[in-house]
């Protein structure tokens, strides 16, 4: 048995995915496709977009959650940074991996206060408070300081327009062999261009919407 497949976490994750599937947001109907695309690609208006969608979970898929767990375990990760926590489903998978590897720290970020409150409750219910640090606020500020000397795994799942900027913030700390998992990376062409044209990374698309990259040196 692992932390991911046993109580209390297994039941909690199952329940939260069900809640996420059932969640709706009235704000979705207030966007035109063009407006949403504009906000999604903006480096200055992303807070408006995600603030209006604060009722939506925007979680990783169950398969992506398991992928994060497996990558963290295979790396024997000790230090993980996550951009975009939402209600914390991906974070719980990462915390479970650290629990099963004997410890470490996940630094996760979220700027929407109501989501931070719910995520903290989920982390507490899972019994993972000792492994997960939640930084509330804009990740361009919260991830600009007090990072571990070496980062084993970087998860990008926040505002897509900021993926390349977040990579710039933490890049010097990524150890050789570190993995980067970028969810919905197709919505961040700047990041795709950046990661594909840098000889320090080997990168491949994975599944339908993930860019999986390794820091080579």
XYZ file of C-alpha atoms in Angstrom:
217
model
C 0.000 0.000 0.000
C 1.091 3.572 -0.685
C -0.046 6.931 0.639
C -1.804 7.486 -2.696
C -3.810 4.259 -2.602
C -4.685 4.042 1.087
C -6.812 6.033 3.534
C -7.241 8.873 4.074
C -5.817 10.118 0.784
C -7.328 7.638 -1.671
C -10.873 8.366 -0.549
C -10.246 12.096 -0.431
C -8.853 12.221 -3.956
C -11.759 10.190 -5.310
C -14.239 12.529 -3.630
C -12.495 15.672 -4.838
C -12.366 14.527 -8.460
C -16.108 13.852 -8.275
C -16.688 17.338 -6.856
C -14.524 18.852 -9.577
C -16.490 17.075 -12.312
C -19.759 18.401 -10.889
C -18.581 21.999 -10.395
C -19.903 24.802 -12.569
C -19.266 28.521 -12.759
C -21.762 31.160 -13.878
C -18.806 33.184 -15.129
C -18.191 30.699 -17.925
C -21.277 31.979 -19.703
C -20.062 35.574 -19.471
C -17.011 34.993 -21.683
C -16.952 35.032 -25.436
C -14.420 32.618 -26.913
C -12.415 35.591 -28.151
C -12.391 37.292 -24.740
C -11.300 34.132 -22.972
C -8.518 33.526 -25.501
C -7.317 37.117 -25.059
C -7.271 36.897 -21.267
C -5.627 33.476 -21.384
C -2.716 34.817 -23.436
C -2.255 38.046 -21.487
C 0.621 38.574 -19.056
C -1.311 41.376 -17.343
C -4.970 40.250 -17.321
C -4.625 36.642 -16.201
C -5.726 37.531 -12.681
C -9.037 38.807 -14.049
C -9.597 35.551 -15.917
C -8.832 33.232 -13.025
C -10.545 35.498 -10.513
C -13.768 35.264 -12.508
C -13.369 31.483 -12.721
C -12.660 31.047 -8.997
C -15.590 28.619 -8.612
C -14.113 26.192 -11.145
C -11.657 23.593 -9.929
C -9.496 23.516 -13.075
C -7.805 20.323 -11.835
C -5.354 18.017 -13.527
C -6.888 14.820 -14.838
C -6.675 11.651 -12.730
C -4.100 10.285 -15.185
C -1.988 13.425 -14.879
C -2.205 13.203 -11.099
C -0.857 9.666 -11.214
C 1.856 10.757 -13.655
C 3.001 13.429 -11.200
C 3.107 10.869 -8.413
C 5.130 8.420 -10.515
C 7.604 11.052 -11.712
C 8.200 12.294 -8.186
C 8.705 8.744 -6.933
C 11.043 7.815 -9.796
C 13.143 10.911 -9.103
C 13.141 10.185 -5.380
C 12.211 13.849 -5.257
C 12.830 15.970 -2.202
C 11.997 19.436 -3.538
C 9.052 20.151 -5.849
C 7.703 23.506 -7.046
C 4.160 23.810 -8.370
C 2.793 26.873 -10.182
C -1.007 26.899 -9.902
C -2.549 24.931 -7.052
C -6.269 25.622 -7.509
C -8.049 23.375 -4.964
C -4.985 21.190 -4.505
C -5.639 17.907 -6.328
C -2.287 17.839 -8.101
C -0.593 18.963 -4.887
C -2.027 16.008 -2.975
C -0.510 13.590 -5.508
C 2.870 15.293 -5.137
C 2.631 15.239 -1.347
C 1.761 11.540 -1.422
C 4.908 10.850 -3.437
C 7.064 12.674 -0.910
C 5.390 10.798 1.940
C 6.210 7.487 0.271
C 9.787 8.609 -0.397
C 10.326 9.536 3.234
C 9.918 13.312 3.202
C 10.640 16.547 1.392
C 8.735 19.698 0.498
C 6.246 20.771 -2.129
C 6.110 24.539 -2.596
C 2.779 25.311 -4.259
C 1.339 28.661 -5.315
C -2.162 30.100 -5.715
C -3.335 33.716 -5.804
C -7.093 33.223 -5.349
C -7.764 33.419 -1.558
C -10.893 31.243 -1.612
C -9.001 28.485 -3.404
C -6.113 28.724 -0.963
C -8.529 28.275 1.933
C -10.061 25.161 0.382
C -6.672 23.760 -0.615
C -5.345 24.166 2.924
C -8.348 22.233 4.235
C -7.717 19.421 1.742
C -4.026 19.230 2.647
C -4.947 19.072 6.327
C -7.543 16.356 5.722
C -4.911 14.349 3.852
C -2.434 14.701 6.730
C 0.204 16.245 4.465
C 0.732 19.612 6.181
C 4.324 18.719 7.059
C 5.208 18.224 3.393
C 3.289 20.977 1.580
C 3.971 24.712 1.777
C 1.277 26.897 0.204
C 2.342 30.375 -0.906
C -0.596 32.704 -1.449
C -0.162 35.493 -3.993
C 1.179 36.106 -7.473
C 3.747 33.415 -8.301
C 5.995 35.978 -9.993
C 6.527 37.303 -6.468
C 6.111 34.227 -4.263
C 8.527 32.106 -6.319
C 11.124 34.844 -6.600
C 12.582 34.060 -3.161
C 13.291 31.345 -0.605
C 13.554 28.410 -2.980
C 15.540 25.207 -2.318
C 19.070 25.010 -3.654
C 17.981 22.143 -5.920
C 14.556 21.506 -7.428
C 13.763 18.002 -8.649
C 10.366 18.607 -10.282
C 8.591 21.706 -11.600
C 4.860 21.589 -12.333
C 3.361 24.353 -14.480
C -0.413 24.534 -14.241
C -1.299 28.179 -13.621
C -1.772 31.097 -16.004
C -0.479 29.785 -19.313
C 0.984 33.118 -20.407
C 3.409 32.970 -17.471
C 4.915 29.513 -18.053
C 8.118 30.864 -19.600
C 8.424 33.527 -16.887
C 8.058 30.966 -14.098
C 10.681 28.767 -15.733
C 13.016 31.772 -15.825
C 12.471 32.299 -12.087
C 13.385 28.781 -11.003
C 15.631 27.572 -13.814
C 18.919 28.113 -11.973
C 17.688 25.788 -9.215
C 16.618 22.907 -11.463
C 19.080 20.082 -11.013
C 20.361 18.041 -13.965
C 17.759 15.352 -14.579
C 14.912 17.458 -13.158
C 11.524 17.088 -14.842
C 9.155 19.855 -15.910
C 5.486 18.993 -16.422
C 3.545 21.722 -18.240
C -0.208 21.111 -18.326
C -2.171 22.581 -21.250
C 1.137 23.702 -22.716
C -0.436 24.099 -26.152
C -2.017 27.278 -24.772
C 1.448 28.730 -24.075
C 3.263 29.068 -27.417
C 5.959 31.240 -25.839
C 6.816 28.449 -23.417
C 6.819 25.790 -26.146
C 9.189 27.868 -28.254
C 11.410 28.507 -25.241
C 11.678 24.890 -24.121
C 12.099 23.482 -27.639
C 14.884 25.875 -28.627
C 17.012 25.527 -25.516
C 19.695 22.836 -25.747
C 19.595 22.471 -21.953
C 16.257 20.639 -22.244
C 14.915 17.556 -23.925
C 11.177 17.918 -24.418
C 8.321 15.887 -25.865
C 4.529 16.267 -25.972
C 2.853 13.707 -23.737
C -0.755 12.522 -23.857
C -3.060 15.168 -25.299
C -2.144 18.322 -23.424
C 1.134 17.923 -21.520
C 4.657 18.975 -22.433
C 7.154 16.804 -20.580
C 10.703 18.122 -20.394
C 13.968 17.110 -18.741
C 16.775 19.449 -17.695
C 19.824 17.880 -19.289
C 22.583 19.917 -17.644
